[in-house]
Coordinates of C-alpha atoms and ligand atoms in Angstrom, one line a residue:
M1 CA 111.3 80.8 89.8
K2 CA 111.3 84.5 90.5
T3 CA 108.1 86.2 89.5
E4 CA 109.3 89.6 90.9
W5 CA 105.9 90.1 92.5
Y6 CA 107.4 92.7 94.8
K7 CA 107.8 95.2 92.0
K8 CA 104.0 95.8 92.1
A9 CA 103.7 95.3 95.9
I10 CA 102.1 97.7 98.4
V11 CA 103.5 96.8 101.8
Y12 CA 101.7 97.5 105.1
Q13 CA 103.8 97.3 108.2
I14 CA 102.5 95.9 111.5
Y15 CA 104.1 96.4 114.8
P16 CA 102.5 93.4 116.5
F17 CA 102.7 94.8 120.1
S18 CA 100.2 97.6 119.2
Y19 CA 97.9 96.5 116.4
C20 CA 95.0 94.6 118.0
D21 CA 94.9 92.7 121.3
A22 CA 92.2 90.0 120.9
N23 CA 92.9 88.2 124.2
N24 CA 92.8 91.5 126.2
D25 CA 96.1 91.1 128.0
G26 CA 97.5 94.5 127.1
W27 CA 99.7 93.2 124.2
G28 CA 98.7 93.0 120.6
D29 CA 98.5 89.5 119.2
I30 CA 98.2 87.3 116.1
E31 CA 94.5 86.6 116.7
G32 CA 94.0 90.4 116.7
I33 CA 95.9 90.8 113.5
I34 CA 93.9 88.1 111.8
S35 CA 90.7 89.9 112.7
K36 CA 92.0 92.9 110.7
L37 CA 93.3 91.3 107.5
D38 CA 90.2 92.3 105.5
Y39 CA 90.8 95.9 106.5
I40 CA 94.4 95.7 105.3
R41 CA 93.4 94.0 102.1
E42 CA 90.7 96.6 101.3
L43 CA 93.1 99.4 101.8
G44 CA 94.9 98.0 98.8
A45 CA 98.0 96.4 100.5
T46 CA 99.3 93.3 98.8
A47 CA 101.9 92.4 101.5
I48 CA 102.4 92.7 105.2
W49 CA 105.7 93.2 106.9
F50 CA 105.5 92.0 110.5
S51 CA 108.0 93.6 113.0
P52 CA 109.5 90.6 115.0
L53 CA 107.0 88.0 116.2
Y54 CA 109.8 85.8 117.5
Q55 CA 110.6 84.8 121.1
S56 CA 112.3 87.8 122.8
P57 CA 112.9 89.2 126.2
D58 CA 111.9 92.5 124.7
K59 CA 114.8 94.6 125.8
D60 CA 114.4 96.3 122.4
Y61 CA 110.8 95.2 121.9
G62 CA 111.3 92.2 119.7
Y63 CA 114.5 93.3 118.0
D64 CA 116.5 91.1 120.5
I65 CA 115.6 87.6 119.5
S66 CA 116.2 84.6 121.8
D67 CA 114.7 81.9 119.5
Y68 CA 114.5 82.5 115.7
R69 CA 112.2 79.5 115.3
A70 CA 109.6 80.3 117.9
I71 CA 106.7 82.7 118.1
D72 CA 106.7 84.7 121.3
E73 CA 104.0 83.5 123.6
K74 CA 102.4 87.0 124.1
F75 CA 101.6 87.0 120.4
G76 CA 100.4 83.4 120.1
S77 CA 101.8 80.1 119.1
M78 CA 103.4 78.7 116.0
A79 CA 100.0 77.2 115.1
D80 CA 98.5 80.7 115.3
F81 CA 101.3 82.0 113.1
E82 CA 100.6 79.3 110.5
R83 CA 97.0 80.3 110.5
L84 CA 97.9 83.9 110.1
L85 CA 100.1 82.9 107.1
N86 CA 97.3 81.0 105.6
E87 CA 94.7 83.7 106.2
C88 CA 97.1 86.2 104.6
H89 CA 97.6 84.0 101.6
K90 CA 93.9 83.4 101.2
R91 CA 93.6 87.1 100.7
D92 CA 96.5 87.4 98.4
L93 CA 98.6 89.1 101.0
K94 CA 102.3 88.2 101.0
V95 CA 104.0 87.8 104.3
I96 CA 107.3 89.5 105.0
M97 CA 109.1 88.6 108.2
D98 CA 111.5 90.8 110.1
M99 CA 115.0 89.1 110.3
V100 CA 117.2 90.5 113.0
V101 CA 120.5 88.7 112.5
N102 CA 123.2 91.4 113.1
H103 CA 122.7 90.5 116.7
T104 CA 121.0 88.1 119.0
S105 CA 119.5 88.6 122.4
T106 CA 121.9 87.8 125.2
D107 CA 119.2 85.4 126.3
H108 CA 119.8 83.3 123.1
P109 CA 121.2 79.8 123.8
W110 CA 124.2 80.6 121.6
F111 CA 125.2 83.6 123.7
K112 CA 124.5 81.7 127.0
A113 CA 126.7 78.9 125.7
A114 CA 129.4 81.4 124.7
M115 CA 129.4 82.8 128.2
S116 CA 129.4 79.4 130.0
S117 CA 133.0 78.6 129.1
P118 CA 136.0 80.3 127.5
D119 CA 136.4 77.1 125.4
S120 CA 132.8 77.0 124.1
P121 CA 132.7 77.0 120.2
Y122 CA 129.9 79.5 120.6
R123 CA 132.5 82.1 121.7
D124 CA 133.3 82.6 118.1
Y125 CA 129.7 83.3 117.2
Y126 CA 130.1 86.7 118.8
I127 CA 132.7 89.4 118.7
I128 CA 134.7 89.1 121.9
R129 CA 137.9 90.9 122.6
K130 CA 140.2 91.6 125.6
G131 CA 139.9 95.1 127.1
R132 CA 142.8 97.5 127.2
R133 CA 144.6 98.5 130.3
K134 CA 145.4 102.2 130.6
R135 CA 147.0 103.5 133.8
G136 CA 145.8 100.4 135.6
K137 CA 142.2 100.9 134.4
L138 CA 140.4 98.4 132.1
L139 CA 139.0 100.0 129.0
P140 CA 136.8 98.6 126.2
P141 CA 138.8 97.1 123.2
T142 CA 138.0 100.1 121.0
N143 CA 136.3 103.5 121.3
W144 CA 133.2 102.5 119.2
V145 CA 129.9 103.8 120.3
S146 CA 126.6 102.0 120.3
S147 CA 123.9 103.7 118.1
F148 CA 121.9 103.6 121.3
T149 CA 124.5 105.8 123.1
G150 CA 127.5 104.8 125.3
S151 CA 130.3 102.3 124.5
A152 CA 129.5 99.5 122.0
W153 CA 131.3 97.1 124.3
A154 CA 130.0 95.4 127.5
R155 CA 132.3 93.7 129.9
I156 CA 131.9 90.0 130.5
E157 CA 131.6 89.5 134.2
N158 CA 134.7 88.4 136.1
T159 CA 136.9 88.6 133.0
D160 CA 138.9 91.3 131.3
E161 CA 136.9 90.6 128.1
Y162 CA 134.1 92.4 126.4
Y163 CA 131.5 91.6 123.7
L164 CA 130.4 94.0 121.0
H165 CA 126.9 95.3 120.8
L166 CA 126.1 98.1 118.3
F167 CA 122.7 98.5 119.9
C168 CA 121.4 97.6 123.4
K169 CA 123.8 95.7 125.6
E170 CA 121.4 92.9 125.5
Q171 CA 121.8 92.7 121.7
A172 CA 125.2 91.0 121.1
D173 CA 126.6 91.4 117.6
L174 CA 127.1 88.1 115.8
N175 CA 130.4 87.3 114.2
W176 CA 129.4 87.0 110.5
D177 CA 133.0 86.2 109.6
N178 CA 132.5 82.8 111.2
P179 CA 131.1 80.5 108.4
R180 CA 129.1 78.6 111.0
V181 CA 127.2 81.7 112.0
R182 CA 126.3 82.4 108.3
Q183 CA 125.2 78.8 108.0
E184 CA 122.9 79.2 111.0
I185 CA 121.4 82.2 109.3
V186 CA 120.9 80.3 106.1
D187 CA 119.1 77.6 108.1
I188 CA 116.8 80.1 109.8
L189 CA 115.9 81.7 106.5
N190 CA 115.2 78.3 104.9
F191 CA 113.1 77.3 108.0
W192 CA 110.7 80.3 107.4
L193 CA 110.8 80.1 103.6
E194 CA 109.8 76.4 103.7
K195 CA 107.0 77.4 106.0
G196 CA 105.8 79.6 103.2
V197 CA 106.7 83.1 104.1
D198 CA 107.4 85.4 101.1
G199 CA 110.3 87.5 102.2
F200 CA 112.3 89.2 104.8
R201 CA 113.1 92.7 106.0
F202 CA 116.8 92.5 107.2
D203 CA 117.3 94.6 110.2
V204 CA 120.4 97.0 110.0
F205 CA 121.9 94.5 107.6
N206 CA 124.9 96.6 106.4
V207 CA 126.7 96.6 109.7
S208 CA 127.3 92.9 109.9
S209 CA 130.8 92.8 108.4
K210 CA 133.4 94.5 110.5
V211 CA 136.9 95.6 109.5
H212 CA 139.6 93.5 111.2
P213 CA 141.6 94.0 113.3
L214 CA 139.1 96.1 115.2
K215 CA 140.7 99.5 116.1
D216 CA 139.9 102.9 117.4
D217 CA 138.1 105.4 115.2
K218 CA 140.0 108.7 115.2
G219 CA 137.0 110.6 113.7
L220 CA 135.8 113.8 115.2
F221 CA 132.2 113.1 116.0
N222 CA 131.7 110.9 119.1
F223 CA 128.3 109.6 118.0
L224 CA 129.8 108.2 114.8
K225 CA 132.8 106.5 116.4
G226 CA 133.3 103.1 114.8
E227 CA 131.0 103.6 111.8
K228 CA 133.7 103.6 109.3
Y229 CA 134.8 100.2 110.5
F230 CA 131.4 98.5 110.5
V231 CA 129.1 100.2 107.9
D232 CA 129.2 98.6 104.5
G233 CA 132.1 96.4 105.8
P234 CA 134.5 94.5 103.5
H235 CA 132.5 91.3 103.1
M236 CA 129.0 92.7 103.1
H237 CA 128.3 92.1 99.4
E238 CA 129.8 88.7 99.5
Y239 CA 127.8 87.6 102.5
L240 CA 124.5 88.8 101.0
R241 CA 125.3 86.8 97.9
E242 CA 125.9 83.8 100.0
L243 CA 122.5 84.1 101.7
N244 CA 120.9 84.4 98.3
E245 CA 122.7 81.4 96.8
K246 CA 122.0 79.1 99.8
A247 CA 118.5 80.3 100.7
L248 CA 116.6 83.2 99.1
S249 CA 117.2 82.3 95.4
H250 CA 115.4 78.9 95.9
F251 CA 112.1 80.6 96.6
D252 CA 110.0 83.3 95.0
S253 CA 111.1 85.6 97.8
Y254 CA 111.6 89.3 98.3
T255 CA 114.1 91.1 100.5
V256 CA 114.3 94.6 101.8
G257 CA 117.4 95.6 103.8
E258 CA 117.2 98.3 106.5
S259 CA 120.5 99.9 106.0
Y260 CA 122.5 102.1 108.3
H261 CA 123.9 105.1 106.5
P262 CA 125.1 103.3 103.4
S263 CA 127.3 105.1 100.9
P264 CA 125.4 105.8 97.7
E265 CA 127.8 103.5 95.8
N266 CA 127.2 100.6 98.2
A267 CA 123.4 101.3 98.2
R268 CA 123.5 100.8 94.4
E269 CA 125.4 97.6 94.6
Y270 CA 123.1 96.1 97.3
V271 CA 120.1 96.5 95.0
R272 CA 121.6 96.1 91.6
A273 CA 119.6 93.2 90.2
E274 CA 122.5 91.5 88.5
N275 CA 124.4 91.3 91.8
R276 CA 121.8 89.1 93.5
E277 CA 122.2 90.6 96.9
L278 CA 119.0 92.3 98.0
D279 CA 115.9 93.2 96.0
T280 CA 115.6 96.6 97.7
I281 CA 116.8 98.7 100.7
F282 CA 115.1 101.4 102.6
N283 CA 116.0 105.0 102.1
F284 CA 115.5 107.4 105.0
A285 CA 117.5 110.4 103.9
H286 CA 114.5 112.6 103.2
L287 CA 113.3 111.9 106.8
D288 CA 116.3 113.9 108.1
A289 CA 115.0 117.1 106.6
D290 CA 113.6 118.3 109.9
N291 CA 116.5 117.3 112.2
A292 CA 120.1 118.5 112.5
L293 CA 123.1 116.3 111.7
G294 CA 120.9 113.3 111.0
L295 CA 120.2 113.2 114.7
K296 CA 116.5 112.7 115.1
F297 CA 116.4 114.3 118.6
I298 CA 117.7 117.7 117.4
P299 CA 115.0 119.6 115.7
K300 CA 115.7 122.0 112.9
R301 CA 113.7 124.1 110.5
F302 CA 112.2 121.8 107.9
D303 CA 114.1 122.0 104.6
L304 CA 111.9 120.9 101.7
K305 CA 114.9 120.9 99.3
Q306 CA 116.7 118.4 101.5
F307 CA 113.5 116.3 101.7
K308 CA 113.3 116.2 97.9
R309 CA 117.0 115.4 97.4
G310 CA 116.7 112.5 99.8
L311 CA 113.5 111.3 98.3
F312 CA 114.5 111.4 94.6
A313 CA 118.2 110.5 94.7
P314 CA 117.7 106.8 95.2
Q315 CA 114.8 106.7 92.8
L316 CA 117.0 108.1 90.1
A317 CA 120.0 106.0 91.1
H318 CA 118.2 102.7 91.2
H319 CA 115.8 103.1 88.3
G320 CA 116.9 100.7 85.5
E321 CA 119.3 98.9 87.8
G322 CA 117.4 97.6 90.7
W323 CA 114.3 98.4 92.6
N324 CA 113.4 101.0 95.3
T325 CA 111.2 101.6 98.3
L326 CA 109.2 104.6 99.5
V327 CA 108.8 105.2 103.2
L328 CA 107.3 108.0 105.3
E329 CA 106.9 106.2 108.6
N330 CA 107.9 103.0 110.5
H331 CA 108.1 101.8 114.1
D332 CA 111.3 103.9 114.5
T333 CA 109.9 107.3 113.4
P334 CA 107.5 109.9 114.7
R335 CA 104.3 110.2 112.7
S336 CA 104.9 111.9 109.4
V337 CA 101.8 114.3 109.6
S338 CA 103.2 115.6 112.9
R339 CA 106.5 116.5 111.3
F340 CA 107.8 118.8 108.6
S341 CA 106.4 122.0 110.1
I342 CA 102.9 120.8 109.4
N343 CA 100.1 122.3 111.5
T344 CA 98.4 119.0 112.1
R345 CA 95.3 120.4 113.8
K346 CA 94.4 122.5 110.9
F347 CA 95.6 120.5 107.9
R348 CA 95.7 116.8 109.0
Y349 CA 93.6 115.5 106.1
E350 CA 95.3 117.7 103.5
A351 CA 98.8 117.0 104.7
S352 CA 98.4 113.3 105.2
T353 CA 97.0 112.8 101.7
M354 CA 99.6 115.2 100.1
L355 CA 102.5 113.3 101.8
A356 CA 101.2 110.0 100.6
T357 CA 100.5 111.2 97.1
L358 CA 103.9 112.8 96.6
T359 CA 105.8 109.9 98.1
F360 CA 104.0 106.8 96.9
L361 CA 103.7 107.6 93.3
G362 CA 107.5 107.8 93.0
F363 CA 109.6 104.9 91.8
G364 CA 109.5 102.1 94.3
I365 CA 107.4 100.0 96.6
P366 CA 105.2 102.0 99.0
F367 CA 105.6 101.0 102.7
I368 CA 102.7 102.1 104.8
Y369 CA 103.1 102.0 108.5
M370 CA 99.9 101.0 110.5
G371 CA 97.8 104.0 111.3
Q372 CA 99.4 106.2 108.7
E373 CA 96.4 105.4 106.5
I374 CA 94.1 107.3 108.9
G375 CA 96.5 110.1 109.6
M376 CA 97.5 109.0 113.1
T377 CA 99.6 111.7 114.8
N378 CA 102.3 112.0 117.4
S379 CA 101.2 111.3 121.0
R380 CA 101.1 113.9 123.7
F381 CA 103.5 112.3 126.1
R382 CA 103.7 114.3 129.3
H383 CA 106.7 112.7 131.1
M384 CA 109.4 110.2 130.7
D385 CA 107.5 107.4 132.4
E386 CA 105.1 107.3 129.5
L387 CA 107.9 106.4 127.1
K388 CA 108.6 102.7 126.9
D389 CA 111.3 102.7 124.3
P390 CA 114.7 102.1 126.0
V391 CA 116.3 104.5 123.5
S392 CA 114.2 107.4 124.7
H393 CA 115.6 106.8 128.1
F394 CA 119.2 106.3 127.0
V395 CA 119.0 109.6 125.2
Y396 CA 117.3 111.4 128.1
D397 CA 120.0 110.1 130.5
L398 CA 122.7 111.2 128.2
L399 CA 121.4 114.7 127.7
T400 CA 120.7 115.3 131.4
A401 CA 124.1 113.8 132.4
H402 CA 125.5 116.7 130.4
F403 CA 123.7 119.3 132.4
M404 CA 120.8 119.8 130.1
P405 CA 117.7 121.0 132.0
K406 CA 115.3 118.1 132.4
N407 CA 112.4 119.7 130.6
L408 CA 114.5 120.6 127.6
A409 CA 115.9 117.1 127.4
F410 CA 112.4 115.7 127.6
R411 CA 111.2 118.0 124.8
M412 CA 114.1 116.8 122.6
V413 CA 113.5 113.2 123.3
R414 CA 109.8 113.6 122.6
F415 CA 110.6 115.3 119.3
G416 CA 112.3 112.2 117.9
A417 CA 110.8 109.4 120.0
R418 CA 110.1 106.1 118.4
D419 CA 107.3 105.8 121.0
H420 CA 105.0 108.0 118.9
A421 CA 104.7 105.2 116.3
R422 CA 104.3 102.5 119.0
V423 CA 101.1 103.5 120.8
P424 CA 98.2 101.2 120.1
M425 CA 96.3 101.4 116.8
Q426 CA 93.2 103.6 117.0
W427 CA 90.2 101.6 115.8
D428 CA 87.3 103.4 117.3
D429 CA 86.3 105.7 120.1
S430 CA 85.6 103.0 122.7
T431 CA 87.9 102.3 125.7
N432 CA 91.5 102.0 124.5
A433 CA 90.4 102.8 121.0
G434 CA 89.1 99.3 120.4
F435 CA 92.7 98.0 120.6
N436 CA 91.3 95.6 123.3
H437 CA 88.5 95.3 125.7
G438 CA 89.8 97.4 128.5
A439 CA 93.0 95.9 129.9
K440 CA 95.8 98.4 130.4
P441 CA 97.7 98.5 127.1
W442 CA 101.5 98.0 127.4
Q443 CA 102.0 101.5 126.0
C444 CA 99.6 104.3 126.9
M445 CA 97.1 105.4 124.3
N446 CA 97.3 108.6 122.3
P447 CA 94.7 110.7 124.1
N448 CA 93.4 111.9 120.7
Y449 CA 91.9 108.5 119.8
R450 CA 88.3 109.8 120.2
E451 CA 89.0 112.2 117.4
I452 CA 91.3 110.1 115.2
N453 CA 90.3 106.5 114.7
V454 CA 89.5 104.1 111.9
K455 CA 85.7 104.2 112.4
K456 CA 85.5 107.9 112.4
D457 CA 87.8 108.2 109.4
L458 CA 85.7 105.8 107.4
D459 CA 82.5 107.6 108.3
S460 CA 83.9 111.0 107.3
D461 CA 83.6 112.4 103.8
R462 CA 87.3 113.4 104.1
S463 CA 88.5 109.9 104.8
I464 CA 92.2 109.5 104.6
Y465 CA 91.8 105.7 104.3
R466 CA 89.6 106.1 101.2
Y467 CA 92.0 108.5 99.7
Y468 CA 94.7 105.9 100.2
Q469 CA 92.5 103.4 98.5
K470 CA 92.3 105.5 95.4
L471 CA 95.9 106.4 95.5
L472 CA 97.0 102.8 95.8
S473 CA 94.8 101.8 93.0
I474 CA 96.5 104.3 90.8
K475 CA 99.8 102.9 91.9
K476 CA 98.8 99.4 91.0
N477 CA 96.9 100.0 87.8
H478 CA 99.1 102.5 86.0
P479 CA 102.3 100.9 84.7
A480 CA 103.8 104.4 84.6
A481 CA 103.5 104.6 88.4
I482 CA 105.4 101.3 88.8
Y483 CA 107.9 101.2 85.9
G484 CA 108.0 104.8 84.7
R485 CA 111.0 107.0 84.5
V486 CA 111.1 109.7 87.1
D487 CA 111.7 113.4 86.0
E488 CA 111.7 115.9 88.8
Y489 CA 110.2 119.4 88.3
A490 CA 110.4 122.5 90.5
H491 CA 113.7 121.2 91.8
D492 CA 114.7 124.4 93.5
D493 CA 111.3 125.3 94.8
R494 CA 111.0 125.4 98.6
R495 CA 107.3 124.8 98.6
I496 CA 106.4 122.7 95.6
V497 CA 107.1 119.0 94.9
A498 CA 106.5 117.9 91.3
Y499 CA 107.5 115.0 89.1
S500 CA 106.5 113.0 86.2
R501 CA 106.5 109.3 85.5
E502 CA 106.7 108.1 82.0
Y503 CA 106.3 104.6 80.6
E504 CA 105.7 103.6 77.0
G505 CA 104.4 107.1 76.1
N506 CA 101.9 107.4 79.0
R507 CA 102.7 110.0 81.5
L508 CA 101.6 110.8 85.0
F509 CA 102.3 114.2 86.6
V510 CA 102.3 114.5 90.4
V511 CA 102.3 117.9 92.0
G512 CA 101.8 119.1 95.6
N513 CA 102.1 122.2 97.7
F514 CA 104.2 121.3 100.8
S515 CA 103.3 124.5 102.6
K516 CA 100.5 126.1 104.6
R517 CA 100.1 129.0 102.2
P518 CA 98.6 129.1 98.7
V519 CA 101.3 128.8 96.0
Q520 CA 101.1 129.6 92.3
Y521 CA 102.7 127.0 90.1
R522 CA 103.1 126.9 86.3
L523 CA 102.4 123.4 85.1
P524 CA 104.5 122.0 82.3
G525 CA 102.8 122.6 78.9
W526 CA 102.3 118.9 78.2
T527 CA 99.8 118.6 81.0
K528 CA 97.3 121.0 79.4
Y529 CA 94.9 118.3 78.3
A530 CA 95.6 116.0 81.1
E531 CA 92.9 114.2 83.0
T532 CA 92.9 114.7 86.8
L533 CA 93.1 111.2 88.3
L534 CA 93.2 112.2 92.0
E535 CA 93.2 115.4 94.1
N536 CA 92.8 116.1 97.8
Y537 CA 90.7 119.3 97.5
G538 CA 88.4 119.2 94.4
G539 CA 88.2 121.4 91.4
F540 CA 91.7 121.0 90.3
S541 CA 92.2 121.7 86.6
A542 CA 95.3 121.8 84.5
E543 CA 93.7 123.7 81.7
S544 CA 94.7 127.2 82.5
G545 CA 98.4 126.3 82.7
T546 CA 99.0 128.1 86.0
V547 CA 97.4 126.8 89.2
T548 CA 97.1 128.1 92.6
L549 CA 97.7 125.2 94.9
R550 CA 96.0 125.6 98.3
P551 CA 97.7 124.6 101.5
Y552 CA 99.0 121.0 101.1
E553 CA 97.0 120.5 98.0
A554 CA 98.1 117.6 95.8
A555 CA 97.0 116.3 92.4
V556 CA 97.8 113.5 90.0
L557 CA 97.3 114.1 86.3
E558 CA 97.5 111.6 83.5
V559 CA 98.3 112.2 79.8
K560 CA 97.8 109.1 77.6
R561 CA 99.7 108.5 74.5
Ligands
NOJ601 C1 116.4 98.7 113.5 C2 115.0 98.5 114.1 O1 114.1 99.0 113.2 C3 115.0 99.1 115.4 O2 113.7 99.1 115.9 C4 115.9 98.3 116.3 O3 116.0 99.0 117.6 C5 117.4 98.3 115.7 N1 117.4 98.0 114.3 C6 118.2 97.3 116.4 O4 117.8 96.0 116.1

């Protein structure tokens, strides 16, 4: 029986490496997470998405899985996980597991078996092809590029064959066209569902069906080579329905797919309720409003209109057909309050609260990334050695190999680095911000932790956490904020974001100034007698019709039927 609990959910994402290190070995762990569940519950979250906890050699920090049924030792044991699950459920927190099945680690027994003999049945679990000879030189089977830079093919030692990897070379793509592979995935999903988990976040799900025969992409842009042959591939919808039929539909589960540049048409199909594919997918288009060509390492002047287009298009497209998600940060993005031309030093409280207000009251499930609720900022990395993410290094190597001066390459990498989100959570101003008891953390701390931490935030009368509590309570308790139709206002304005949500005659109006200067805004007439439910400055009143919104000011108004 599907209760569709997810429609009212507020999801909090934990990157386990960096949340809380109870055994003081430098890595976050399950015990540490358990000690913080009340904090998460009190924030107002109703579900937690855990970035991978499975056994992994960590070439891509957990996103390269070598055993889908084991918890990685550094996080704890299966018994610890079961306790975590139980402790979450005791607090009415649902548990969403990451599911990374486009690829496995090359340490996975399937891959090892595949490599052990050309006749192994596991060969067909992966995508293996002969290289091409050109003027006596062996070349990869196609010109596809990995989204982590370089060829998407790695040569198999002592052979003229290659395996496909759309990410790191230690993340070998599974061959979803092999029914045995799909059955393995079904079995893995059932294993976790039977244990009691409540749902999955499918990693880069929409690249799992490839167009055969594999061939060169003649497109112009090198960094996109291959995409048209693996994004939203020919069997993607069918394979998702199969997972549903054989696993997901037998449980009261929820799914969110992390999609890789899906077309709007496919995005709609993935979440259209009647299709029974996924409940939701992530939308990140608005997060490209401060980078060029969708390349997160190339800064550009922030474009609020682009941000709004990206934020609202899926809300409008999915409303009435399926469900939606609302995201500002995750473990792959820099911190939102350090982006979008925001002067973080001056306006950290105002901008953090404005961003959350404008985003989370839209149509969809709010996803909050750990630390976002206290306005954690980007780190002040000084050199490449401080960056642990392999992608930061791949990009740096690529840029410097093309004669870019090292300091410029470093600045570009730092601009888009995933490392910003992966520094340890800042709990207090003690050594290592209370992440642990003094052992060197796997990733260096953000030096600003004495200024920005949970304890200090909670003690402050401008607490971002407490503002989030109020905001999330509006989201949960006002049906208009969950089910309401979205109407955008100030569509062409380059500084204001405004929209209404209407449900059964009750209306919310959400408005915010996305700039560092005061802006005058004429409110729609119907808000004249509205009640102010939430504001991040104080003294907001809709009565006069025209308001002067202070820098990053935001307010939520309600008009009852
Ligand atoms: C998306 C994940 O969010 C990211 O962290 C990972 O590197 C890639 N998928 C590859 O699994």
